[in-house]
Amino acid sequence: MKTKTQLASALVFLFGLLMAFTWSDGVLAEEGDEAYAKGGAQDCMECHDTQPTTLVLHTPHAMAGDARTPFASQECESCHGPSSDHMRKVPGELIPPPPKVVFGQNSITPIEDQNEVCMSCHEGGLRINWTGSEHHSGDVACATCHTVHALKDPVLVKQSQDEVCYACHVEQKAQSFRRSRHPIKEGKVTCSDCHNPHGSFGPTLLKYSNVNETCYSCHTEKRGPFLWEHAPVRDDCTNCHTPHGSSQPRLLKIRTPYLCQQCHIEAFHPSTLYSGDDILPFGAGERILAKGCLNCHPKVHGSNHPGGVRLTR
Amino acid sequence: MIMKKILGYLILPLVLLFSQGALAQDDDDDFLLDDEEIVEPKPVYTSEIEIGFGWQSQDSFKFGEFSGLTDRGAFIIGNLRISRRDAWDSGGAKYWTLTGTNLGLDSRFLGFEYGKQGKYKIFVSYDQTPKNLWEDAMTPFILQNSGTSLVLPAGWVPSDREVSQLTQLNSSLQPIQIAHERQKFSGGFAWNIDKQWTFTSEFTRETKQGNRTIAAIFGSSGGNFAGMVVPEPVDYETDNWNISLQYTGKKAQFALDYNLSNFRNNKPTLMFQNPFDASSYDADARFPDSFGLMATAPDNKASRVTFSGGYTFDNKTRGTINIVYNHSTQNDLFLPYTVNPNLVVTIPLPRSSLMGEINTFMANIGFRSRVGKRLTLGFDFRHENRDNETPIDVFIRVPNDSFDQGTLDSSQARLNIPYDRKQNKFKFDIGYKFSSDVKLAVAYIFEQLERTYSEVAKTKEHRVDAKLRFTPTTKTFGWFGIGFADRNGSGYEHNALFLLGHTPEFIEEEGEEFENHPLVRKFFIADRERFTLNGAFNWLPNDQVVVGLYGHYTKDDYNETFLGLLENKTASGTFDIAYTPNDVIGYYAYVTFESLEYDQASYSYRPGNPLDDFAARLWTANTHDKVTTFGVGFDWQAIKDKLKINADFTYSNADTEFFFTGGTSVSFLQIPDLNSKLIAIEVKFDYQYSNNLWIRGRYWFQDLNLTDWALDGVDPDTMRRIIGLGNQSPRYSVHIIGISTIYRF
């Protein structure tokens, strides 16, 4: 009953918010009457007639039949800005002045102005929290990661997204070569499966609200709740695991028994030092070899057996 | 006949490739065109089909861990992307795309999307991902009932908990591969109601089938256990349904999402025969009639409602809000206390199922405003309340199907603890632009965490971060960050969980006050000082060279901890360089060093006085991962628009070092390092044979060498009380060649 009331209250509240947002939305800004090329894209392609520039004509951005797209209005200049000056020869100059907006991390157009062009259409959905996000405040241009003049933007392709991210996040690239890792190289898990690079409401740009919800999106069997819970597991998966790659098995930060012994210092075996005399050829300790502590306590993520309090069943 | 044609189609271009050198050279001359000469635009091919074959030199489960390239021999290369869309200026907006990758492997993907852009789209996909664990495992158990029941072979001779005395073990071992596979079917649609409103619905069913490894033990404590590592069947199904309504306006945007995730385990139990005849166990808990029963992952459900919105008040101020309500339940029927009918169970289960429920409510509110041209102010608030409403009861354990049930005043009587957590977090940040070249950002963050069932009821952390961005010249830019955080708890009640988890009758009867040592401070709730330094610097000496330097250092100092994790340091440094002398070739190289170090202390003790002989029983362990990764490669257009070659070389070496110290009563030896070394070479070429026919060749080499004392030489009968699987460290040296033709249209 309590849950239903909570759920109903939440829905009513959300509906109210939804109405408030819609009602308060302003009238769409009108474009200023600046000098656009008379011939639209055809004028641009008088000069820019080679690939990859022309590839944009085969992408979702260039679809005049879709009223939302740049090519339904000012075509190339919807993004590059009114640039009729760019098409005029300037006496004494070998090259014309640049278009109003030139995209790229090292472009002459300030990054803020470039991104404003993109966000004028794309501020919804996953990009709602772009303003103030790590990449926004780090002056990352949309065009640093996105390639609009490509048949398929590499950052939107599972097999190539990692290389786009690794261009800056080299440490994570190095971690992807560890013995224990996620299938990122194979394109089966992408950076954006866990992270929202456009700004998130969770920690470390996570796509979901917290670490555990993010992990549960694939590892649903670990979601529980369980009868016998393991406090650090319910608290945060990264208490024990490191997601980008580990030299230890199962993406562990450090291996058992030492990981477990950072919290468990009980009489007898949990407080015993397992060392060189417990491994071959000097010994064969079942608390350090094979799965370590998990040789007896396999249900570290939680047990639902009524006798599983010690996470053995 | 058809096969011959296909082979001819594949091989002929390959032969011609090498005979075309002169022709290619001639083609090169064509590029010496007069500026006035009209160049025919290259045709645009939006679709391609790639088909070919590859050959792998060696079997390796680990190499094909996620790709499915596990077996020596030939495999099929198959990829496609067929895309059609209305011409941009036709007024139409219809399109469809068919995408397939790795179609000849177990890591295949196939997806189809059709839509009218700006109106609607429908999409379906299939995705398969293997996960190989161990190819060399062995077990004496015979798998029955689809692996949910493990029985010993006829003639099995038990021992009294000594694995080495299991005389039939080695002769009974059967090889078993440990692996599972995910298969995901997705489908859905999106409907653009108008220019601003979009409704999306997607359904996904993911299955995960195969096996993994799990320990199955008997006995009641660390003093009388015996068991084995066995294959656990995996047969999971997760349905995921997501619906979303999005509004994207100029000033306001929002998304309202509902997500339902339903996890089912089709094999919820694992039963295993007891291979031991332990005299210390109950007489009815010995071979051959004794079995153990384990609960595998229980079914669960979660539904989540999310609202995210943003509103731009003017061009300078924006506010965002995010509200999430998540309801997770789990109500699987409990297994009996024991599967052994001869063990005495006098007190029944307090309820038949968990009735587990976690409700999480989260709200995030943020405001960001630009004040003038130089100053930016921001504020964020986050509240998260994870309320675990699972009922609490006393469960009196039958220890691992080995003894009669305990009593209410014994340590076997335990109360379940539904951990709660409440977080409140505030962040204030200020950004100041001193000039277009120098920007400073400073943030203050306060975080308070409350936990209902914990040694620490409340922790508070104050954190300050500062980041300076600078562009001293047009050729250089970088940033430097520094941060300090101080976390303090409301007091550490070392036996809080002990008292919550045991019955008052037991505590009164035994007079025990703790289980974990009173001086332990668990690292995730302990007082902590964190110091971070990070930075990056990029230098573009000329148009052809980009040099980058990145680094970070974090030190966590658990300054009030005497036993447990004392200190954790992570550091990394990266140097990378890219050199592009012309538009024909580009080189890159990088090297990364990483260091992860953990210092912990413990006290080896027996029940009684927890400070007895303290200095002599104190020990410390230092664990240090040192990793070096080096990569170099090039991207070369060997013949303009005809032949492209790229190559990558990667070397990664990871060492884990241990160093122990101990008092006079602690017996120990230093332990060897662990090592993992990977060498990878990948060379690929793409050659345009004719207008729309390409040939792709690929050579791939990977060499992995692992040294791990936890696995190397550890046979099923090596450990004293646990029958192992005998799986060894994976090592491989695999060469792969592939040749394929790509038809573009």
mmCIF file with all atom_site columns, C-alpha atoms in Angstrom, chain B residues 381-533:
data_model
loop_
_atom_site.group_PDB
_atom_site.id
_atom_site.type_symbol
_atom_site.label_atom_id
_atom_site.label_alt_id
_atom_site.label_comp_id
_atom_site.label_asym_id
_atom_site.label_entity_id
_atom_site.label_seq_id
_atom_site.pdbx_PDB_ins_code
_atom_site.Cartn_x
_atom_site.Cartn_y
_atom_site.Cartn_z
_atom_site.occupancy
_atom_site.B_iso_or_equiv
_atom_site.pdbx_formal_charge
_atom_site.auth_seq_id
_atom_site.auth_comp_id
_atom_site.auth_asym_id
_atom_site.auth_atom_id
_atom_site.pdbx_PDB_model_num
ATOM 1   C CA . PHE B 1 381 ? 22.081 18.946  -5.057  1.00 0.00 ? 381 PHE B CA 1
ATOM 2   C CA . ARG B 1 382 ? 21.642 15.201  -4.961  1.00 0.00 ? 382 ARG B CA 1
ATOM 3   C CA . HIS B 1 383 ? 19.470 13.172  -2.662  1.00 0.00 ? 383 HIS B CA 1
ATOM 4   C CA . GLU B 1 384 ? 19.334 9.400   -2.813  1.00 0.00 ? 384 GLU B CA 1
ATOM 5   C CA . ASN B 1 385 ? 17.425 7.231   -0.412  1.00 0.00 ? 385 ASN B CA 1
ATOM 6   C CA . ARG B 1 386 ? 17.890 3.491   -0.818  1.00 0.00 ? 386 ARG B CA 1
ATOM 7   C CA . ASP B 1 387 ? 15.280 2.008   1.474   1.00 0.00 ? 387 ASP B CA 1
ATOM 8   C CA . ASN B 1 388 ? 15.543 -1.750  1.901   1.00 0.00 ? 388 ASN B CA 1
ATOM 9   C CA . GLU B 1 389 ? 12.158 -2.861  3.227   1.00 0.00 ? 389 GLU B CA 1
ATOM 10  C CA . THR B 1 390 ? 12.913 -6.560  3.315   1.00 0.00 ? 390 THR B CA 1
ATOM 11  C CA . PRO B 1 391 ? 11.470 -7.980  6.577   1.00 0.00 ? 391 PRO B CA 1
ATOM 12  C CA . ILE B 1 392 ? 13.903 -9.056  9.261   1.00 0.00 ? 392 ILE B CA 1
ATOM 13  C CA . ASP B 1 393 ? 13.592 -12.507 10.822  1.00 0.00 ? 393 ASP B CA 1
ATOM 14  C CA . VAL B 1 394 ? 15.595 -15.094 12.681  1.00 0.00 ? 394 VAL B CA 1
ATOM 15  C CA . PHE B 1 395 ? 16.870 -17.929 10.498  1.00 0.00 ? 395 PHE B CA 1
ATOM 16  C CA . ILE B 1 396 ? 18.433 -20.891 12.259  1.00 0.00 ? 396 ILE B CA 1
ATOM 17  C CA . ARG B 1 397 ? 20.954 -22.443 10.012  1.00 0.00 ? 397 ARG B CA 1
ATOM 18  C CA . VAL B 1 398 ? 21.652 -26.080 9.212   1.00 0.00 ? 398 VAL B CA 1
ATOM 19  C CA . PRO B 1 399 ? 25.361 -25.657 8.545   1.00 0.00 ? 399 PRO B CA 1
ATOM 20  C CA . ASN B 1 400 ? 25.947 -26.615 4.922   1.00 0.00 ? 400 ASN B CA 1
ATOM 21  C CA . ASP B 1 401 ? 23.794 -29.785 5.075   1.00 0.00 ? 401 ASP B CA 1
ATOM 22  C CA . SER B 1 402 ? 26.327 -31.272 7.481   1.00 0.00 ? 402 SER B CA 1
ATOM 23  C CA . PHE B 1 403 ? 24.907 -30.951 11.003  1.00 0.00 ? 403 PHE B CA 1
ATOM 24  C CA . ASP B 1 404 ? 21.547 -30.765 12.758  1.00 0.00 ? 404 ASP B CA 1
ATOM 25  C CA . GLN B 1 405 ? 19.955 -27.376 12.984  1.00 0.00 ? 405 GLN B CA 1
ATOM 26  C CA . GLY B 1 406 ? 21.338 -25.008 15.601  1.00 0.00 ? 406 GLY B CA 1
ATOM 27  C CA . THR B 1 407 ? 19.311 -23.516 18.404  1.00 0.00 ? 407 THR B CA 1
ATOM 28  C CA . LEU B 1 408 ? 18.007 -20.018 19.031  1.00 0.00 ? 408 LEU B CA 1
ATOM 29  C CA . ASP B 1 409 ? 20.858 -19.318 21.439  1.00 0.00 ? 409 ASP B CA 1
ATOM 30  C CA . SER B 1 410 ? 23.563 -20.587 19.092  1.00 0.00 ? 410 SER B CA 1
ATOM 31  C CA . SER B 1 411 ? 25.682 -18.762 16.561  1.00 0.00 ? 411 SER B CA 1
ATOM 32  C CA . GLN B 1 412 ? 23.668 -20.572 13.870  1.00 0.00 ? 412 GLN B CA 1
ATOM 33  C CA . ALA B 1 413 ? 20.655 -18.390 14.690  1.00 0.00 ? 413 ALA B CA 1
ATOM 34  C CA . ARG B 1 414 ? 21.026 -15.232 12.619  1.00 0.00 ? 414 ARG B CA 1
ATOM 35  C CA . LEU B 1 415 ? 18.967 -12.230 11.647  1.00 0.00 ? 415 LEU B CA 1
ATOM 36  C CA . ASN B 1 416 ? 19.079 -10.937 8.087   1.00 0.00 ? 416 ASN B CA 1
ATOM 37  C CA . ILE B 1 417 ? 20.211 -7.318  7.706   1.00 0.00 ? 417 ILE B CA 1
ATOM 38  C CA . PRO B 1 418 ? 18.564 -5.221  4.984   1.00 0.00 ? 418 PRO B CA 1
ATOM 39  C CA . TYR B 1 419 ? 21.138 -2.500  4.408   1.00 0.00 ? 419 TYR B CA 1
ATOM 40  C CA . ASP B 1 420 ? 19.783 1.011   3.807   1.00 0.00 ? 420 ASP B CA 1
ATOM 41  C CA . ARG B 1 421 ? 21.607 4.054   2.580   1.00 0.00 ? 421 ARG B CA 1
ATOM 42  C CA . LYS B 1 422 ? 20.736 7.712   2.364   1.00 0.00 ? 422 LYS B CA 1
ATOM 43  C CA . GLN B 1 423 ? 22.904 10.230  0.548   1.00 0.00 ? 423 GLN B CA 1
ATOM 44  C CA . ASN B 1 424 ? 22.743 14.012  0.466   1.00 0.00 ? 424 ASN B CA 1
ATOM 45  C CA . LYS B 1 425 ? 25.288 15.816  -1.621  1.00 0.00 ? 425 LYS B CA 1
ATOM 46  C CA . PHE B 1 426 ? 25.794 19.489  -2.402  1.00 0.00 ? 426 PHE B CA 1
ATOM 47  C CA . LYS B 1 427 ? 28.179 20.936  -4.906  1.00 0.00 ? 427 LYS B CA 1
ATOM 48  C CA . PHE B 1 428 ? 29.029 24.577  -5.471  1.00 0.00 ? 428 PHE B CA 1
ATOM 49  C CA . ASP B 1 429 ? 31.343 25.480  -8.290  1.00 0.00 ? 429 ASP B CA 1
ATOM 50  C CA . ILE B 1 430 ? 32.821 28.684  -9.597  1.00 0.00 ? 430 ILE B CA 1
ATOM 51  C CA . GLY B 1 431 ? 34.509 29.131  -12.923 1.00 0.00 ? 431 GLY B CA 1
ATOM 52  C CA . TYR B 1 432 ? 36.482 32.235  -13.733 1.00 0.00 ? 432 TYR B CA 1
ATOM 53  C CA . LYS B 1 433 ? 37.969 33.133  -17.061 1.00 0.00 ? 433 LYS B CA 1
ATOM 54  C CA . PHE B 1 434 ? 41.016 35.305  -16.422 1.00 0.00 ? 434 PHE B CA 1
ATOM 55  C CA . SER B 1 435 ? 41.505 35.607  -20.151 1.00 0.00 ? 435 SER B CA 1
ATOM 56  C CA . SER B 1 436 ? 40.632 33.559  -23.184 1.00 0.00 ? 436 SER B CA 1
ATOM 57  C CA . ASP B 1 437 ? 43.751 31.531  -22.371 1.00 0.00 ? 437 ASP B CA 1
ATOM 58  C CA . VAL B 1 438 ? 43.420 30.932  -18.637 1.00 0.00 ? 438 VAL B CA 1
ATOM 59  C CA . LYS B 1 439 ? 40.407 29.521  -16.803 1.00 0.00 ? 439 LYS B CA 1
ATOM 60  C CA . LEU B 1 440 ? 40.088 28.473  -13.213 1.00 0.00 ? 440 LEU B CA 1
ATOM 61  C CA . ALA B 1 441 ? 37.361 26.247  -11.813 1.00 0.00 ? 441 ALA B CA 1
ATOM 62  C CA . VAL B 1 442 ? 36.927 25.621  -8.095  1.00 0.00 ? 442 VAL B CA 1
ATOM 63  C CA . ALA B 1 443 ? 34.344 23.317  -6.563  1.00 0.00 ? 443 ALA B CA 1
ATOM 64  C CA . TYR B 1 444 ? 33.313 22.578  -3.019  1.00 0.00 ? 444 TYR B CA 1
ATOM 65  C CA . ILE B 1 445 ? 31.410 19.340  -2.436  1.00 0.00 ? 445 ILE B CA 1
ATOM 66  C CA . PHE B 1 446 ? 29.763 18.174  0.738   1.00 0.00 ? 446 PHE B CA 1
ATOM 67  C CA . GLU B 1 447 ? 28.483 14.627  0.968   1.00 0.00 ? 447 GLU B CA 1
ATOM 68  C CA . GLN B 1 448 ? 26.643 13.008  3.827   1.00 0.00 ? 448 GLN B CA 1
ATOM 69  C CA . LEU B 1 449 ? 25.886 9.294   3.885   1.00 0.00 ? 449 LEU B CA 1
ATOM 70  C CA . GLU B 1 450 ? 23.651 7.652   6.444   1.00 0.00 ? 450 GLU B CA 1
ATOM 71  C CA . ARG B 1 451 ? 23.462 3.895   6.822   1.00 0.00 ? 451 ARG B CA 1
ATOM 72  C CA . THR B 1 452 ? 20.846 2.294   9.041   1.00 0.00 ? 452 THR B CA 1
ATOM 73  C CA . TYR B 1 453 ? 22.672 -0.979  9.629   1.00 0.00 ? 453 TYR B CA 1
ATOM 74  C CA . SER B 1 454 ? 26.330 -0.225  9.773   1.00 0.00 ? 454 SER B CA 1
ATOM 75  C CA . GLU B 1 455 ? 29.278 0.238   12.083  1.00 0.00 ? 455 GLU B CA 1
ATOM 76  C CA . VAL B 1 456 ? 29.183 3.917   11.088  1.00 0.00 ? 456 VAL B CA 1
ATOM 77  C CA . ALA B 1 457 ? 25.760 5.535   11.148  1.00 0.00 ? 457 ALA B CA 1
ATOM 78  C CA . LYS B 1 458 ? 26.788 8.691   9.335   1.00 0.00 ? 458 LYS B CA 1
ATOM 79  C CA . THR B 1 459 ? 29.785 9.853   7.327   1.00 0.00 ? 459 THR B CA 1
ATOM 80  C CA . LYS B 1 460 ? 30.426 13.403  6.186   1.00 0.00 ? 460 LYS B CA 1
ATOM 81  C CA . GLU B 1 461 ? 32.901 14.329  3.520   1.00 0.00 ? 461 GLU B CA 1
ATOM 82  C CA . HIS B 1 462 ? 34.131 17.786  2.602   1.00 0.00 ? 462 HIS B CA 1
ATOM 83  C CA . ARG B 1 463 ? 35.930 18.060  -0.695  1.00 0.00 ? 463 ARG B CA 1
ATOM 84  C CA . VAL B 1 464 ? 37.583 20.867  -2.579  1.00 0.00 ? 464 VAL B CA 1
ATOM 85  C CA . ASP B 1 465 ? 38.697 20.558  -6.194  1.00 0.00 ? 465 ASP B CA 1
ATOM 86  C CA . ALA B 1 466 ? 40.471 23.132  -8.301  1.00 0.00 ? 466 ALA B CA 1
ATOM 87  C CA . LYS B 1 467 ? 41.310 22.960  -11.956 1.00 0.00 ? 467 LYS B CA 1
ATOM 88  C CA . LEU B 1 468 ? 43.325 25.441  -13.977 1.00 0.00 ? 468 LEU B CA 1
ATOM 89  C CA . ARG B 1 469 ? 43.120 25.400  -17.772 1.00 0.00 ? 469 ARG B CA 1
ATOM 90  C CA . PHE B 1 470 ? 45.714 27.272  -19.710 1.00 0.00 ? 470 PHE B CA 1
ATOM 91  C CA . THR B 1 471 ? 46.702 27.954  -23.275 1.00 0.00 ? 471 THR B CA 1
ATOM 92  C CA . PRO B 1 472 ? 50.046 29.740  -22.933 1.00 0.00 ? 472 PRO B CA 1
ATOM 93  C CA . THR B 1 473 ? 50.692 29.794  -26.659 1.00 0.00 ? 473 THR B CA 1
ATOM 94  C CA . THR B 1 474 ? 48.762 28.895  -29.764 1.00 0.00 ? 474 THR B CA 1
ATOM 95  C CA . LYS B 1 475 ? 50.761 25.681  -29.823 1.00 0.00 ? 475 LYS B CA 1
ATOM 96  C CA . THR B 1 476 ? 50.307 24.554  -26.247 1.00 0.00 ? 476 THR B CA 1
ATOM 97  C CA . PHE B 1 477 ? 47.390 23.920  -23.958 1.00 0.00 ? 477 PHE B CA 1
ATOM 98  C CA . GLY B 1 478 ? 46.742 21.941  -20.843 1.00 0.00 ? 478 GLY B CA 1
ATOM 99  C CA . TRP B 1 479 ? 45.177 21.764  -17.444 1.00 0.00 ? 479 TRP B CA 1
ATOM 100 C CA . PHE B 1 480 ? 46.197 21.012  -13.929 1.00 0.00 ? 480 PHE B CA 1
ATOM 101 C CA . GLY B 1 481 ? 43.906 19.818  -11.130 1.00 0.00 ? 481 GLY B CA 1
ATOM 102 C CA . ILE B 1 482 ? 44.275 19.327  -7.422  1.00 0.00 ? 482 ILE B CA 1
ATOM 103 C CA . GLY B 1 483 ? 41.772 18.049  -4.895  1.00 0.00 ? 483 GLY B CA 1
ATOM 104 C CA . PHE B 1 484 ? 41.476 17.281  -1.237  1.00 0.00 ? 484 PHE B CA 1
ATOM 105 C CA . ALA B 1 485 ? 38.697 15.420  0.552   1.00 0.00 ? 485 ALA B CA 1
ATOM 106 C CA . ASP B 1 486 ? 38.213 14.652  4.218   1.00 0.00 ? 486 ASP B CA 1
ATOM 107 C CA . ARG B 1 487 ? 35.679 12.015  5.287   1.00 0.00 ? 487 ARG B CA 1
ATOM 108 C CA . ASN B 1 488 ? 34.740 11.560  8.918   1.00 0.00 ? 488 ASN B CA 1
ATOM 109 C CA . GLY B 1 489 ? 32.297 9.204   10.539  1.00 0.00 ? 489 GLY B CA 1
ATOM 110 C CA . SER B 1 490 ? 29.954 9.691   13.429  1.00 0.00 ? 490 SER B CA 1
ATOM 111 C CA . GLY B 1 491 ? 31.814 7.044   15.416  1.00 0.00 ? 491 GLY B CA 1
ATOM 112 C CA . TYR B 1 492 ? 32.757 3.436   14.705  1.00 0.00 ? 492 TYR B CA 1
ATOM 113 C CA . GLU B 1 493 ? 30.644 0.900   16.566  1.00 0.00 ? 493 GLU B CA 1
ATOM 114 C CA . HIS B 1 494 ? 32.804 -2.099  15.835  1.00 0.00 ? 494 HIS B CA 1
ATOM 115 C CA . ASN B 1 495 ? 30.233 -4.723  16.887  1.00 0.00 ? 495 ASN B CA 1
ATOM 116 C CA . ALA B 1 496 ? 27.097 -3.087  15.457  1.00 0.00 ? 496 ALA B CA 1
ATOM 117 C CA . LEU B 1 497 ? 26.549 -5.745  12.798  1.00 0.00 ? 497 LEU B CA 1
ATOM 118 C CA . PHE B 1 498 ? 27.420 -8.528  15.218  1.00 0.00 ? 498 PHE B CA 1
ATOM 119 C CA . LEU B 1 499 ? 24.734 -7.362  17.619  1.00 0.00 ? 499 LEU B CA 1
ATOM 120 C CA . LEU B 1 500 ? 22.199 -6.813  14.851  1.00 0.00 ? 500 LEU B CA 1
ATOM 121 C CA . GLY B 1 501 ? 22.860 -10.160 13.207  1.00 0.00 ? 501 GLY B CA 1
ATOM 122 C CA . HIS B 1 502 ? 22.778 -12.450 16.250  1.00 0.00 ? 502 HIS B CA 1
ATOM 123 C CA . THR B 1 503 ? 19.903 -13.277 18.580  1.00 0.00 ? 503 THR B CA 1
ATOM 124 C CA . PRO B 1 504 ? 19.788 -11.722 22.064  1.00 0.00 ? 504 PRO B CA 1
ATOM 125 C CA . GLU B 1 505 ? 19.635 -15.295 23.376  1.00 0.00 ? 505 GLU B CA 1
ATOM 126 C CA . PHE B 1 506 ? 23.005 -16.109 21.790  1.00 0.00 ? 506 PHE B CA 1
ATOM 127 C CA . ILE B 1 507 ? 24.634 -12.922 22.954  1.00 0.00 ? 507 ILE B CA 1
ATOM 128 C CA . GLU B 1 508 ? 23.381 -13.498 26.487  1.00 0.00 ? 508 GLU B CA 1
ATOM 129 C CA . GLU B 1 509 ? 24.303 -17.180 26.480  1.00 0.00 ? 509 GLU B CA 1
ATOM 130 C CA . GLU B 1 510 ? 27.792 -16.815 25.054  1.00 0.00 ? 510 GLU B CA 1
ATOM 131 C CA . GLY B 1 511 ? 28.594 -13.383 26.350  1.00 0.00 ? 511 GLY B CA 1
ATOM 132 C CA . GLU B 1 512 ? 30.362 -12.675 23.055  1.00 0.00 ? 512 GLU B CA 1
ATOM 133 C CA . GLU B 1 513 ? 30.626 -9.105  21.960  1.00 0.00 ? 513 GLU B CA 1
ATOM 134 C CA . PHE B 1 514 ? 32.235 -9.135  18.553  1.00 0.00 ? 514 PHE B CA 1
ATOM 135 C CA . GLU B 1 515 ? 33.257 -11.226 15.604  1.00 0.00 ? 515 GLU B CA 1
ATOM 136 C CA . ASN B 1 516 ? 35.391 -8.811  13.617  1.00 0.00 ? 516 ASN B CA 1
ATOM 137 C CA . HIS B 1 517 ? 38.325 -7.392  15.555  1.00 0.00 ? 517 HIS B CA 1
ATOM 138 C CA . PRO B 1 518 ? 37.389 -4.185  17.426  1.00 0.00 ? 518 PRO B CA 1
ATOM 139 C CA . LEU B 1 519 ? 40.233 -2.270  15.803  1.00 0.00 ? 519 LEU B CA 1
ATOM 140 C CA . VAL B 1 520 ? 39.123 -2.993  12.224  1.00 0.00 ? 520 VAL B CA 1
ATOM 141 C CA . ARG B 1 521 ? 37.891 -0.035  10.214  1.00 0.00 ? 521 ARG B CA 1
ATOM 142 C CA . LYS B 1 522 ? 36.171 -1.129  7.009   1.00 0.00 ? 522 LYS B CA 1
ATOM 143 C CA . PHE B 1 523 ? 37.603 1.013   4.237   1.00 0.00 ? 523 PHE B CA 1
ATOM 144 C CA . PHE B 1 524 ? 34.334 1.985   2.578   1.00 0.00 ? 524 PHE B CA 1
ATOM 145 C CA . ILE B 1 525 ? 33.001 3.601   5.750   1.00 0.00 ? 525 ILE B CA 1
ATOM 146 C CA . ALA B 1 526 ? 36.245 4.485   7.534   1.00 0.00 ? 526 ALA B CA 1
ATOM 147 C CA . ASP B 1 527 ? 37.582 7.984   8.075   1.00 0.00 ? 527 ASP B CA 1
ATOM 148 C CA . ARG B 1 528 ? 39.647 8.934   5.060   1.00 0.00 ? 528 ARG B CA 1
ATOM 149 C CA . GLU B 1 529 ? 41.719 11.737  3.650   1.00 0.00 ? 529 GLU B CA 1
ATOM 150 C CA . ARG B 1 530 ? 41.960 11.785  -0.119  1.00 0.00 ? 530 ARG B CA 1
ATOM 151 C CA . PHE B 1 531 ? 44.456 13.799  -2.095  1.00 0.00 ? 531 PHE B CA 1
ATOM 152 C CA . THR B 1 532 ? 44.359 13.972  -5.886  1.00 0.00 ? 532 THR B CA 1
ATOM 153 C CA . LEU B 1 533 ? 46.598 15.557  -8.474  1.00 0.00 ? 533 LEU B CA 1
#
